[in-house]
GROMACS .gro file of C-alpha atoms in nm:
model
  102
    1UNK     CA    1  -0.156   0.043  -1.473
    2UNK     CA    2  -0.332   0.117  -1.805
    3UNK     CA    3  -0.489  -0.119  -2.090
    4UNK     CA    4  -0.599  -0.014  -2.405
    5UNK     CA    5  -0.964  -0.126  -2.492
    6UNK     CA    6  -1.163   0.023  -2.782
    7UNK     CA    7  -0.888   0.309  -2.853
    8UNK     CA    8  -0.890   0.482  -2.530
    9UNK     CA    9  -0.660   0.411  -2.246
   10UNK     CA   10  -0.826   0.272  -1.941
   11UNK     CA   11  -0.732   0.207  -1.553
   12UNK     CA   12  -0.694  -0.112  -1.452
   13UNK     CA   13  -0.837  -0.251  -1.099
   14UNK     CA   14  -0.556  -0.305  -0.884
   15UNK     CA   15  -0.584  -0.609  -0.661
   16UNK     CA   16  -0.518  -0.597  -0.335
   17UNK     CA   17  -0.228  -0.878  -0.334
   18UNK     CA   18  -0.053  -0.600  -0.532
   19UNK     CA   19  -0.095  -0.330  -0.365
   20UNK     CA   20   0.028  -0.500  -0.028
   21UNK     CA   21   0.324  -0.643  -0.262
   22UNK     CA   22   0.378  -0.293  -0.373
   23UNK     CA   23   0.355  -0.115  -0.069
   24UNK     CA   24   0.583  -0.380   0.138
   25UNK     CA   25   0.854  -0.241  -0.120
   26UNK     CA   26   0.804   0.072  -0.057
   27UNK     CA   27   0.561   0.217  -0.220
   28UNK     CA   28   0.359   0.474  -0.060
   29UNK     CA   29   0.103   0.502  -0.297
   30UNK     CA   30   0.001   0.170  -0.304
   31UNK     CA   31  -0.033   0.150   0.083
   32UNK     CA   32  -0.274   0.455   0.028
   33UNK     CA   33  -0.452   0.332  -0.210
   34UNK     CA   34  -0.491   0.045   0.081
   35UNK     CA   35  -0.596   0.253   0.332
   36UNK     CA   36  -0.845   0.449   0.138
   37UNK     CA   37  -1.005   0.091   0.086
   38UNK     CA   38  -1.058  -0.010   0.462
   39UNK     CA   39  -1.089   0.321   0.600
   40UNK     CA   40  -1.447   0.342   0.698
   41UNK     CA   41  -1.392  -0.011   0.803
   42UNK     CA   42  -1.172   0.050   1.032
   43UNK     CA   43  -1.309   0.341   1.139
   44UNK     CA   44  -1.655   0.174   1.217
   45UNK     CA   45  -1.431  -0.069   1.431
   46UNK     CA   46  -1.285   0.178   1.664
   47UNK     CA   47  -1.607   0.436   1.706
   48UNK     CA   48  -1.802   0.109   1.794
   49UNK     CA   49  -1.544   0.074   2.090
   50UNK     CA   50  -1.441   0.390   2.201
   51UNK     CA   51  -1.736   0.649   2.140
   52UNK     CA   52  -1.518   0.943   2.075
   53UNK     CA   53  -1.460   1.152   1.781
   54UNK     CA   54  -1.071   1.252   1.881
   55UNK     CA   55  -0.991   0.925   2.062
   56UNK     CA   56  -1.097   0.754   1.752
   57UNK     CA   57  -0.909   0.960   1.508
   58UNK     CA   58  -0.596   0.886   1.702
   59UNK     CA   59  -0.664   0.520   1.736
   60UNK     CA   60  -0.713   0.471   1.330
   61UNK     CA   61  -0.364   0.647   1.269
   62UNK     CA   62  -0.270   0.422   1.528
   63UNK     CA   63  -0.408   0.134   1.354
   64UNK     CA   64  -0.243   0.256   0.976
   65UNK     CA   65   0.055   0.271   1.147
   66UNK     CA   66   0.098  -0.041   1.296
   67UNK     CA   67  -0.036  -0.177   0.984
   68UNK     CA   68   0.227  -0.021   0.790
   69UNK     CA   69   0.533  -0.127   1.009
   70UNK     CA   70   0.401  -0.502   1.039
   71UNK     CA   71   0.264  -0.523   0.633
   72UNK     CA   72   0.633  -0.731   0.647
   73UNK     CA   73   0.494  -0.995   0.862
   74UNK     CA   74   0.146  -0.991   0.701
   75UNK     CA   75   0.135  -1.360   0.562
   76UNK     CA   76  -0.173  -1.332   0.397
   77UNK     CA   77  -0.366  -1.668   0.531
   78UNK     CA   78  -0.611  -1.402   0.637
   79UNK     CA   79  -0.790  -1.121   0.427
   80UNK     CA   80  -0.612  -0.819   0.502
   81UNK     CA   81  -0.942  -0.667   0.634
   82UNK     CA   82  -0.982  -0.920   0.936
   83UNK     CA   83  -0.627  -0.826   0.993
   84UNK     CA   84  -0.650  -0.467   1.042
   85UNK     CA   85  -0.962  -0.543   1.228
   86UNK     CA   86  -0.796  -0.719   1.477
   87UNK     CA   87  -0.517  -0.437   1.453
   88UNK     CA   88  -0.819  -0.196   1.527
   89UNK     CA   89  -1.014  -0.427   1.769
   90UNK     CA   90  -0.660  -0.432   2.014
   91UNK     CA   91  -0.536  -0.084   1.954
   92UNK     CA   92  -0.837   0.017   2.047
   93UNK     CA   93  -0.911  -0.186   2.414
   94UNK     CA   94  -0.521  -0.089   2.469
   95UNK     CA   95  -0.647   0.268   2.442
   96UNK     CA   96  -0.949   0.209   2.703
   97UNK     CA   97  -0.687   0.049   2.923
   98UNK     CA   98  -0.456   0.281   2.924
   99UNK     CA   99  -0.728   0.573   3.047
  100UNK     CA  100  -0.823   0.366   3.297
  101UNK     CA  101  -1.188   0.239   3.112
  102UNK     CA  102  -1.304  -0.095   3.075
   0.00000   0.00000   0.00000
């Protein structure tokens, strides 16, 4: 999205309401531009759990993912940050579980 200020062509900020709008309709970019915003989020979430470069790695595509086939039933009456965080938060223990860990 562009504006025109002071003769030049400019970017405007994209809000997040959006960008989830955009990306529940399909649009891939906009559900990028989401996850490069609560990346290192969500990546702080899962190393602080799991303590493992790889195991981690998988767990945040994990966490995308899930994100990205649920974004339907995303109401909204939470920032979208707390919910990926609790996306991250159970994708994560379910990983632990699953190798046995606690």
């Amino acid at each position: 999205m562009l504006r025109r200020m002071e003769g030049r062509l400019q970017a405007m900020p994209e809000n997040e309401e959006d960008l989830i709008g955009r990306a529940r309709e399909g649009d891939a970019g906009a559900f990028d531009r989401l996850v490069q915003s609560h990346m290192a989020a969500v990546w702080r979430v899962v190393w602080r759990i799991l303590r493992h470069r790889e195991d981690t790695e998988d767990v945040v595509q994990e966490v995308f993912l899930t994100a990205y086939q649920a974004l339907s039933g995303y109401r909204g009456e939470c920032r979208l940050s707390t919910w990926l965080h609790r996306i991250a938060v159970t994708r994560s223990l379910n990983h632990l579980r699953s190798r046995g860990e606690r």
